[in-house]
Short mmCIF file of C-alpha atoms in Angstrom, two decimals:
data_model
loop_
_atom_site.label_atom_id
_atom_site.label_comp_id
_atom_site.label_asym_id
_atom_site.label_seq_id
_atom_site.Cartn_x
_atom_site.Cartn_y
_atom_site.Cartn_z
CA UNK G 655 97.22 114.09 113.16
CA UNK G 656 98.58 117.33 111.76
CA UNK G 657 96.19 118.97 109.27
CA UNK G 658 97.24 120.41 105.92
CA UNK G 659 98.80 123.87 106.28
CA UNK G 660 96.15 125.33 103.98
CA UNK G 661 92.53 124.37 103.60
CA UNK G 662 92.89 124.14 99.81
CA UNK G 663 96.17 122.18 99.88
CA UNK G 664 96.99 118.49 100.34
CA UNK G 665 99.92 116.65 101.87
CA UNK G 666 100.43 113.38 99.99
CA UNK G 667 102.98 110.64 100.68
CA UNK G 668 104.82 108.64 98.03
CA UNK G 669 105.62 105.01 98.97
CA UNK G 670 106.92 103.21 95.90
CA UNK G 671 106.91 99.69 97.32
CA UNK G 672 108.66 96.97 95.33
CA UNK G 673 109.37 95.83 91.74
CA UNK G 674 106.91 97.52 89.34
CA UNK G 675 106.02 99.90 92.16
CA UNK G 676 109.17 101.83 91.21
CA UNK G 677 107.53 102.40 87.81
CA UNK G 678 103.80 102.73 88.36
CA UNK G 679 103.95 104.96 91.45
CA UNK G 680 106.21 107.59 89.80
CA UNK G 681 103.90 107.41 86.78
CA UNK G 682 100.89 108.11 89.00
CA UNK G 683 102.67 111.00 90.70
CA UNK G 684 103.68 112.49 87.33
CA UNK G 685 100.09 112.38 86.13
CA UNK G 686 98.76 113.67 89.47
CA UNK G 687 101.17 116.61 89.30
CA UNK G 688 99.93 117.48 85.82
CA UNK G 689 96.29 117.30 86.94
CA UNK G 690 96.98 119.32 90.09
CA UNK G 691 98.78 122.03 88.11
CA UNK G 692 95.86 122.26 85.68
CA UNK G 693 93.28 122.32 88.48
CA UNK G 694 95.17 124.81 90.63
CA UNK G 695 95.60 122.30 93.46
CA UNK G 696 98.54 122.76 95.81
CA UNK G 697 100.17 119.48 96.87
CA UNK G 698 103.08 118.95 99.23
CA UNK G 699 104.66 115.62 98.27
CA UNK G 700 106.63 113.56 100.78
CA UNK G 701 108.67 110.49 99.86
CA UNK G 702 108.50 107.82 102.56
CA UNK G 703 110.73 104.69 102.64
CA UNK G 704 109.04 101.31 102.64
CA UNK G 705 109.60 97.79 101.31
CA UNK G 706 112.77 96.04 100.11
CA UNK G 707 114.67 99.22 99.30
CA UNK G 708 113.93 100.49 102.80
CA UNK G 709 115.29 97.22 104.19
CA UNK G 710 118.51 97.72 102.23
CA UNK G 711 118.88 101.41 103.10
CA UNK G 712 117.25 101.71 106.54
CA UNK G 713 117.48 98.15 107.89
CA UNK G 714 113.72 97.54 107.97
CA UNK G 715 110.84 97.27 105.48
CA UNK G 716 108.86 99.57 107.81
CA UNK G 717 111.57 101.93 109.08
CA UNK G 718 111.29 103.84 112.31
CA UNK G 719 109.48 107.11 111.70
CA UNK G 720 107.44 105.93 108.71
CA UNK G 721 104.16 105.67 110.62
CA UNK G 722 104.82 108.98 112.35
CA UNK G 723 105.45 110.72 109.03
CA UNK G 724 102.33 109.23 107.46
CA UNK G 725 100.32 110.45 110.43
CA UNK G 726 101.08 114.04 109.43
CA UNK G 727 99.73 113.55 105.88
CA UNK G 728 96.27 113.66 104.30
CA UNK G 729 96.86 110.44 102.38
CA UNK G 730 99.45 108.51 100.46
CA UNK G 731 100.09 106.39 97.39
CA UNK G 732 101.34 102.91 98.26
CA UNK G 733 102.92 100.84 95.53
CA UNK G 734 102.70 97.04 95.35
CA UNK G 735 104.58 95.12 98.03
CA UNK G 736 106.55 91.99 97.07
CA UNK G 737 106.76 90.60 100.62
CA UNK G 738 106.74 86.98 99.44
CA UNK G 739 110.31 87.43 98.22
CA UNK G 740 111.61 89.23 101.32
CA UNK G 741 114.41 87.50 103.23
CA UNK G 742 113.31 85.51 106.27
CA UNK G 743 114.49 88.01 108.87
CA UNK G 744 112.60 89.85 111.61
CA UNK G 745 113.16 93.21 109.93
CA UNK G 746 111.46 92.11 106.69
CA UNK G 747 107.75 92.39 107.47
CA UNK G 748 104.77 92.92 105.19
CA UNK G 749 104.02 96.64 105.67
CA UNK G 750 100.55 97.14 104.23
CA UNK G 751 98.48 95.24 106.85
CA UNK G 752 100.22 97.35 109.49
CA UNK G 753 99.27 100.55 107.67
CA UNK G 754 95.64 99.44 107.44
CA UNK G 755 95.44 98.53 111.12
CA UNK G 756 97.43 101.45 112.50
CA UNK G 757 95.31 104.05 110.70
CA UNK G 758 92.08 102.05 111.01
CA UNK G 759 91.59 101.90 107.25
CA UNK G 760 88.88 99.29 107.62
CA UNK G 761 87.22 99.54 104.19
CA UNK G 762 88.93 98.55 100.95
CA UNK G 763 87.02 100.14 98.07
CA UNK G 764 87.64 98.27 94.81
CA UNK G 765 85.77 99.38 91.68
CA UNK G 766 85.42 97.28 88.53
CA UNK G 767 84.62 99.00 85.25
CA UNK G 768 84.65 97.74 81.67
CA UNK G 769 86.23 99.79 78.88
CA UNK G 770 85.68 99.12 75.16
CA UNK G 771 88.39 97.36 73.17
CA UNK G 772 90.55 96.11 76.04
CA UNK G 773 89.30 92.53 76.22
CA UNK G 774 86.53 92.70 78.82
CA UNK G 775 84.31 89.63 79.09
CA UNK G 776 81.20 91.83 79.41
CA UNK G 777 80.27 95.36 78.44
CA UNK G 778 78.63 97.84 80.82
CA UNK G 779 80.24 96.55 84.03
CA UNK G 780 80.36 99.27 86.66
CA UNK G 781 80.39 97.94 90.21
CA UNK G 782 82.20 98.56 93.48
CA UNK G 783 83.16 95.87 95.96
CA UNK G 784 83.74 97.17 99.49
CA UNK G 785 85.87 94.66 101.36
CA UNK G 786 86.38 94.63 105.13
CA UNK G 787 90.09 95.22 105.66
CA UNK G 788 91.21 94.37 109.19
CA UNK G 789 89.46 91.22 110.43
CA UNK G 790 88.47 87.92 108.85
CA UNK G 791 90.81 85.00 108.16
CA UNK G 792 93.97 86.98 107.39
CA UNK G 793 96.30 86.07 110.30
CA UNK G 794 98.51 89.15 109.89
CA UNK G 795 95.70 91.51 110.91
CA UNK G 796 92.95 89.72 112.84
CA UNK G 797 94.54 89.71 116.29
CA UNK G 798 96.31 92.38 118.37
CA UNK G 799 99.20 90.13 119.43
CA UNK G 800 100.42 86.84 118.03
CA UNK G 801 98.89 85.30 114.93
CA UNK G 802 95.44 84.11 113.94
CA UNK G 803 97.03 80.99 112.42
CA UNK G 804 98.99 78.45 114.40
CA UNK G 805 100.15 74.81 114.38
CA UNK G 806 99.76 73.06 117.75
CA UNK G 807 101.21 69.78 116.39
CA UNK G 808 103.07 68.80 113.24
CA UNK G 809 99.84 67.44 111.80
CA UNK G 810 97.36 70.15 112.79
CA UNK G 811 97.04 73.75 111.60
CA UNK G 812 94.32 76.05 112.95
CA UNK G 813 93.23 79.28 111.26
CA UNK G 814 91.00 81.65 113.20
CA UNK G 815 88.42 83.89 111.53
CA UNK G 816 87.53 87.03 113.45
CA UNK G 817 84.21 88.83 112.82
CA UNK G 818 83.05 91.62 115.11
CA UNK G 819 79.81 93.55 115.09
CA UNK G 820 81.72 96.84 115.29
CA UNK G 821 84.00 95.98 112.36
CA UNK G 822 81.02 94.80 110.32
CA UNK G 823 79.04 97.96 111.04
CA UNK G 824 81.97 100.18 110.09
CA UNK G 825 82.51 98.60 106.68
CA UNK G 826 78.76 98.42 106.09
CA UNK G 827 78.39 102.16 106.74
CA UNK G 828 81.19 102.93 104.28
CA UNK G 829 79.47 100.76 101.66
CA UNK G 830 76.05 102.32 102.27
CA UNK G 831 77.51 105.80 101.88
CA UNK G 832 78.97 104.80 98.52
CA UNK G 833 75.70 103.14 97.45
CA UNK G 834 73.77 106.30 98.36
CA UNK G 835 75.99 108.30 95.99
CA UNK G 836 75.48 105.82 93.12
CA UNK G 837 72.41 103.75 92.15
CA UNK G 838 71.22 103.23 95.73
CA UNK G 839 71.58 99.44 95.56
CA UNK G 840 73.67 97.36 97.94
CA UNK G 841 74.34 93.62 97.93
CA UNK G 842 75.49 91.78 101.06
CA UNK G 843 77.72 88.81 100.21
CA UNK G 844 78.20 86.14 102.89
CA UNK G 845 77.72 82.46 103.67
CA UNK G 846 75.55 82.40 106.74
CA UNK G 847 74.11 79.06 105.60
CA UNK G 848 77.35 77.53 106.95
CA UNK G 849 79.03 80.23 109.05
CA UNK G 850 75.88 80.87 111.02
CA UNK G 851 77.60 82.86 113.78
CA UNK G 852 80.37 84.67 111.88
CA UNK G 853 78.54 85.55 108.67
CA UNK G 854 75.34 85.78 110.66
CA UNK G 855 76.86 88.56 112.77
CA UNK G 856 78.12 90.32 109.63
CA UNK G 857 74.68 90.25 108.00
CA UNK G 858 72.84 91.33 111.15
CA UNK G 859 75.28 94.23 111.60
CA UNK G 860 74.77 95.34 107.99
CA UNK G 861 71.01 95.42 108.48
CA UNK G 862 71.46 97.51 111.63
CA UNK G 863 73.25 100.12 109.53
CA UNK G 864 70.68 99.80 106.73
CA UNK G 865 68.12 101.42 109.01
CA UNK G 866 70.04 104.71 108.57
CA UNK G 867 69.87 104.45 104.77
CA UNK G 868 66.20 103.83 103.89
CA UNK G 869 66.75 105.08 100.36
CA UNK G 870 69.16 102.20 99.59
CA UNK G 871 67.72 98.88 98.40
CA UNK G 872 69.45 95.89 100.02
CA UNK G 873 69.68 92.30 98.86
CA UNK G 874 71.82 89.28 99.77
CA UNK G 875 73.82 86.73 97.76
CA UNK G 876 75.64 83.68 99.10
CA UNK G 877 79.35 83.94 98.22
CA UNK G 878 79.57 80.86 95.99
CA UNK G 879 76.52 82.06 94.06
CA UNK G 880 78.16 85.46 93.83
CA UNK G 881 81.27 83.92 92.27
CA UNK G 882 79.07 82.43 89.57
CA UNK G 883 76.97 85.55 89.05
CA UNK G 884 79.99 87.80 88.68
CA UNK G 885 80.80 85.84 85.55
CA UNK G 886 77.21 85.48 84.32
CA UNK G 887 75.55 88.83 85.05
CA UNK G 888 77.97 91.32 86.67
CA UNK G 889 75.88 94.22 85.32
CA UNK G 890 73.17 93.39 87.86
CA UNK G 891 75.38 94.60 90.75
CA UNK G 892 76.22 98.13 91.81
CA UNK G 893 77.79 98.19 95.30
CA UNK G 894 78.77 94.98 97.09
CA UNK G 895 79.94 94.68 100.70
CA UNK G 896 81.55 91.57 102.12
CA UNK G 897 84.04 90.19 104.61
CA UNK G 898 87.81 90.23 104.18
CA UNK G 899 88.64 86.89 102.57
CA UNK G 900 85.52 86.76 100.41
CA UNK G 901 86.25 90.29 99.19
CA UNK G 902 89.87 89.45 98.46
CA UNK G 903 88.84 86.60 96.18
CA UNK G 904 85.85 88.23 94.53
CA UNK G 905 87.73 91.40 93.60
CA UNK G 906 90.39 89.40 91.77
CA UNK G 907 87.62 87.55 89.94
CA UNK G 908 85.98 90.85 89.07
CA UNK G 909 89.30 92.17 87.72
CA UNK G 910 89.49 89.17 85.42
CA UNK G 911 86.24 90.28 83.80
CA UNK G 912 87.66 93.64 82.73
CA UNK G 913 91.19 92.94 81.54
CA UNK G 914 93.10 91.56 84.53
CA UNK G 915 94.78 92.82 87.67
CA UNK G 916 96.30 95.75 85.82
CA UNK G 917 92.76 97.12 85.73
CA UNK G 918 92.11 96.67 89.48
CA UNK G 919 92.46 99.89 91.50
CA UNK G 920 91.70 100.29 95.19
CA UNK G 921 91.37 102.86 97.96
CA UNK G 922 91.64 102.09 101.67
CA UNK G 923 89.48 104.39 103.80
CA UNK G 924 88.32 104.73 107.41
CA UNK G 925 86.21 107.04 109.52
CA UNK G 926 88.69 109.90 109.45
CA UNK G 927 89.79 112.12 106.59
CA UNK G 928 92.84 110.06 105.68
CA UNK G 929 93.10 107.48 102.89
CA UNK G 930 95.59 105.20 101.13
CA UNK G 931 95.67 104.60 97.38
CA UNK G 932 96.62 100.96 96.90
CA UNK G 933 96.05 99.01 93.70
CA UNK G 934 94.85 95.43 94.01
CA UNK G 935 97.61 93.79 91.98
CA UNK G 936 100.97 92.45 93.18
CA UNK G 937 104.50 93.67 92.48
CA UNK G 938 105.05 91.52 89.32
CA UNK G 939 108.83 91.04 89.64
CA UNK G 940 108.87 89.07 86.37
CA UNK G 941 108.16 92.20 84.32
CA UNK G 942 109.71 94.88 86.53
CA UNK G 943 112.04 97.27 84.76
CA UNK G 944 110.85 96.37 81.25
CA UNK G 945 108.53 99.33 80.78
CA UNK G 946 105.53 97.13 79.99
CA UNK G 947 103.61 97.06 83.29
CA UNK G 948 100.11 98.48 83.01
CA UNK G 949 100.00 101.62 85.21
CA UNK G 950 96.19 102.00 85.09
CA UNK G 951 95.40 100.47 88.49
CA UNK G 952 97.85 102.73 90.31
CA UNK G 953 96.83 105.83 88.36
CA UNK G 954 93.14 105.17 89.01
CA UNK G 955 93.81 104.48 92.69
CA UNK G 956 95.52 107.88 92.87
CA UNK G 957 92.59 109.50 91.11
CA UNK G 958 90.24 107.93 93.64
CA UNK G 959 92.41 109.31 96.45
CA UNK G 960 92.14 112.86 95.07
CA UNK G 961 88.40 112.59 94.59
CA UNK G 962 87.82 111.13 98.07
CA UNK G 963 89.99 113.71 99.81
CA UNK G 964 88.46 116.52 97.77
CA UNK G 965 84.95 115.56 98.80
CA UNK G 966 85.80 114.70 102.40
CA UNK G 967 87.79 117.88 102.95
CA UNK G 968 85.67 120.13 100.69
CA UNK G 969 88.54 121.01 98.30
CA UNK G 970 87.00 121.62 94.84
CA UNK G 971 90.41 121.74 93.15
CA UNK G 972 91.11 118.15 94.26
CA UNK G 973 87.79 117.01 92.77
CA UNK G 974 88.67 118.85 89.54
CA UNK G 975 92.11 117.20 89.47
CA UNK G 976 90.46 113.78 89.82
CA UNK G 977 88.09 114.61 86.95
CA UNK G 978 91.05 115.65 84.79
CA UNK G 979 92.78 112.36 85.57
CA UNK G 980 89.63 110.47 84.59
CA UNK G 981 89.54 112.28 81.26
CA UNK G 982 93.19 111.44 80.70
CA UNK G 983 92.66 107.78 81.55
CA UNK G 984 89.70 107.50 79.17
CA UNK G 985 91.80 109.17 76.47
CA UNK G 986 94.68 106.70 76.88
CA UNK G 987 92.48 103.59 76.99
CA UNK G 988 90.58 104.54 73.85
CA UNK G 989 93.48 103.72 71.49
CA UNK G 990 95.50 100.52 71.07
CA UNK G 991 98.76 102.43 70.56
CA UNK G 992 98.46 104.00 74.02
CA UNK G 993 97.47 100.81 75.85
CA UNK G 994 99.81 98.16 77.22
CA UNK G 995 99.81 94.63 75.80
CA UNK G 996 97.82 93.07 78.66
CA UNK G 997 94.75 95.06 77.59
CA UNK G 998 95.04 94.47 73.84
CA UNK G 999 97.38 97.35 73.24
CA UNK G 1000 100.51 97.89 71.19
CA UNK G 1001 101.98 100.66 73.31
CA UNK G 1002 104.51 100.85 76.10
CA UNK G 1003 104.03 101.98 79.66
CA UNK G 1004 105.55 105.35 78.67
CA UNK G 1005 103.12 105.72 75.78
CA UNK G 1006 100.20 105.18 78.15
CA UNK G 1007 101.53 107.69 80.67
CA UNK G 1008 102.07 110.31 77.97
CA UNK G 1009 98.56 109.75 76.61
CA UNK G 1010 96.99 110.19 80.05
CA UNK G 1011 98.91 113.44 80.54
CA UNK G 1012 97.85 114.64 77.08
CA UNK G 1013 94.23 114.01 78.06
CA UNK G 1014 94.72 115.85 81.34
CA UNK G 1015 96.13 118.87 79.52
CA UNK G 1016 93.56 118.86 76.73
CA UNK G 1017 91.63 122.11 76.54
CA UNK G 1018 87.91 122.05 77.16
CA UNK G 1019 85.42 122.00 79.97
CA UNK G 1020 85.19 119.08 82.36
CA UNK G 1021 82.06 116.97 82.65
CA UNK G 1022 81.73 116.78 86.44
#
């Protein structure tokens, strides 16, 4: 992969995706530009075609050259993909599993945080679920060729779940590194009472990695108990690591505690110094173009990208830009008139964007 031309500069891709992606991704870029200008961070932006518009303009939802272009970048912002509504043709594929596999972005980091006044079910929630990204039950990413789901007869469907010790160790290490930087607590979520081999391998692999992180306290919770405890006492968790399907479900549940999927950011990371900002929510075609979609998840995902790249590549200006974005986000969420309706606001998407930018540009020292 080609490195950034300057040590203190970043190359970032813009992939709008579908439906509300054409609103929330440009909003995130606008805010990121403001934060970068204030922090003195140089960014080279590259627009990359993907999704339904790419199908219409380039003949494929993942056009030729897209992966090659992304391979020259430090990271990118991927908008929501509405693949469920793609036409049933060979050229209309779901791009994001391919991106995760191709660049070995095996850990999906999904934080959940409660803010006052937006309709959270609990106060003081601040946890991170680290979900394995490239194995598990998902048939579009758990095998090299073919599909992990098939129907041998009209009456039988078989779904294969893939768990490997290497994949489990990789996501565990990512989670332990995050836990070490926070409260030094990590919870393993599994169901080895039933999936004795699959979940058993995942748990054993996590404990192998735990030996390298003696300062982190580790506990375990069975996944169905975890689903209950997320509702009852989410404040008792800090960092959680789990397998692909369990993580997919639990992160949506966690989002429901803090205002919905509009409050569900995410960052896909791997072993290298490349990352993908990708919010948890879908493309919401029912509200696209109305200026009411909550941009928080995409903005926060972009902020996470800047912070991660800044720390991984030792670029202080990127860390400062992320801190400025955090201040702007907190500023916008603190008032009903600058929040969207889904989080008990009376403002529009534009009002929220403007408020975040105002917070970014506010004079005063940053609390890093």
